[in-house]
């Protein structure tokens, strides 16, 4: 038997207010909706992310919906699972006669009540909490239970919501004091700083520091509060400087907070102790990754005789359940991320176990293999997906390359940096590529083909970056070494790079025979990648070499067709840009615009592509200048300039093209006047790449701009036709329409009367072909296409 010491209809035991609660409107709405349809809702997330305060806020907001009260039961300090039911009963004022998992007193008390029970911090008592929740929900029809835990209870009827860190300012964005109010982390930091220093205010002087602090603390509410508490003795700038050792700095928790929340280190210790030995082992090993990871990488880097590769999936699932790592995005490949504070803790554990060197070696080996695979399979229908994956792994590539140039064999470092050649060019990471290649080339020089490849890739980058003398030196070294080695396919690339250096310098007569020599060798070798590269530059050189630009058309069209037949995207885009230049020189303005826009449309399939985007924006600017569409021409030239600056490159390295650029700028400036030209150029330079693409791909003339006199009107293709042009099948075009309507994979399968796995396959293909990572991007893109 049991007795209740609280009266029926009590409002519960929640505090009157939740302090330091900012933002979370989306989560508040979502949980209220979930509680309306599910009787058990669990808030999961990393320690310190704000689950408890969110649950308390929800409880306060929903008190009127529960006639018999909202009850908060704090379980953080409880260690004995047998005492869970007793602890809950005590919080409700119910006396249990015995320690029983069936909790007869609680069941009797809550049987006919409409109440919300909040079980806070259940991660170390998951089994007991799950048993109790199941018992109470089965016997008490008016009861709802809200749980906070780093892992779900995993019982029937449970709905879960992952609580993420607060929003933070973008690292690349210059914030003003007004801008900061849009970010939840900054709002919390300012609120708590004001509580510590009543005279605190956001100013232009401290705005950047506040933004950097929010980024460094990753939007974690607990970390923000611990950091701001230091304002009693440190300035904001000093706090930011000292965050390199955040475990020592963040130790000033509130005295009335649970012991595990007194310091950040204690909080992470708590999570570590909740993990099994395999989970601890993988946690520490995954700390070598930076910026996230995928499952196959975890299986390679994290596995050994103590933790077999076939066990990694289950351990990863457990770490996700315990909020040590989180799954991010909704692309075709699952990706996982670890908060930096958790990763740093893992790094310390990895070092303490003496495993750091071996795990770092395996990490380097994995990403060197990924780079090699991407280089070997450059010409394939998987090109866009491969380039997107390398883009996602940029942070890991940097970590792995650093290990390669400091701790690996020279051959490994040289091959690794050179195998990323397409990554450096497509993304516009020219300076970074040159940095890693220079460091690898500075290692003890092996007489090996890997060094020849690294030398010619570095020479090509130097050429594009207007450093012709350095390019010549690097290529001379490559040629000299190649002559002392057994034959290799790398030999074909030397005349190709020599020809590029000559063409960039305006010596087309010298470039043409070098390109023809390279083309013959690549065709003999069956190297499609080398053949496409050579056809693209050979066609451009032919068209620029004499008075008839059409001489270059056949090679460029051959490159386009060869690329399309093999699923290749980038050289196809480059060839269409080159064709647009030659058509413009030939006076075919409509054809030039069409080719440039085709280049941009193809390039969009590779997310964040830079190189051919800058080129095509430039050629479209020349076309508009010739058509006397001067405002648009200036904007396009400004947008192209921003892309060049981002790549640390310019047309100055390409002698002939720079002359055309200068002529277009001078002509448009003369017609518009300096003030109007500068304003339009600046508008273009302030556009993001995506915004510039949208502007450039417009098919109609802007308002108040006369239609081109030399170009015939071109009817806009239907969205379905555009999708077909981009390689989507009829069925995929049906699926993309359903995605845009918001249907899930299951609903799409039902609508089309196919298996759900078939629908999922269609969605993955669409994402890959369009170069997107989420269904929202697909829906937004299709809406934009229909609007044009």
mmCIF file of C-alpha atoms in Angstrom, residues 408-415 439-455 477-478 480-482 484-485:
data_model
loop_
_atom_site.group_PDB
_atom_site.id
_atom_site.type_symbol
_atom_site.label_atom_id
_atom_site.label_comp_id
_atom_site.label_asym_id
_atom_site.label_seq_id
_atom_site.Cartn_x
_atom_site.Cartn_y
_atom_site.Cartn_z
ATOM 1 C CA UNK A 408 55.209 9.232 -43.418
ATOM 2 C CA UNK A 409 57.568 8.135 -46.186
ATOM 3 C CA UNK A 410 58.244 10.757 -48.900
ATOM 4 C CA UNK A 411 56.568 8.560 -51.536
ATOM 5 C CA UNK A 412 53.362 8.518 -49.462
ATOM 6 C CA UNK A 413 53.307 12.293 -49.019
ATOM 7 C CA UNK A 414 54.080 12.991 -52.688
ATOM 8 C CA UNK A 415 51.481 10.566 -54.006
ATOM 9 C CA UNK A 439 56.049 20.494 -48.333
ATOM 10 C CA UNK A 440 56.043 17.005 -49.832
ATOM 11 C CA UNK A 441 58.642 18.010 -52.431
ATOM 12 C CA UNK A 442 60.849 19.406 -49.652
ATOM 13 C CA UNK A 443 61.160 15.928 -48.092
ATOM 14 C CA UNK A 444 64.213 13.764 -48.924
ATOM 15 C CA UNK A 445 63.908 13.334 -52.690
ATOM 16 C CA UNK A 446 63.130 9.769 -53.854
ATOM 17 C CA UNK A 447 63.902 8.798 -57.444
ATOM 18 C CA UNK A 448 60.353 7.685 -58.045
ATOM 19 C CA UNK A 449 57.443 8.447 -60.394
ATOM 20 C CA UNK A 450 55.475 9.822 -57.446
ATOM 21 C CA UNK A 451 57.899 12.746 -57.389
ATOM 22 C CA UNK A 452 57.491 13.332 -61.132
ATOM 23 C CA UNK A 453 53.716 13.484 -60.695
ATOM 24 C CA UNK A 454 53.988 15.866 -57.748
ATOM 25 C CA UNK A 455 56.364 18.126 -59.700
ATOM 26 C CA UNK A 477 62.886 18.939 -62.695
ATOM 27 C CA UNK A 478 60.035 16.577 -63.593
ATOM 28 C CA UNK A 480 64.943 15.429 -65.879
ATOM 29 C CA UNK A 481 63.869 12.866 -63.307
ATOM 30 C CA UNK A 482 61.510 11.131 -65.753
ATOM 31 C CA UNK A 484 66.171 8.412 -65.554
ATOM 32 C CA UNK A 485 63.172 6.194 -64.682
#
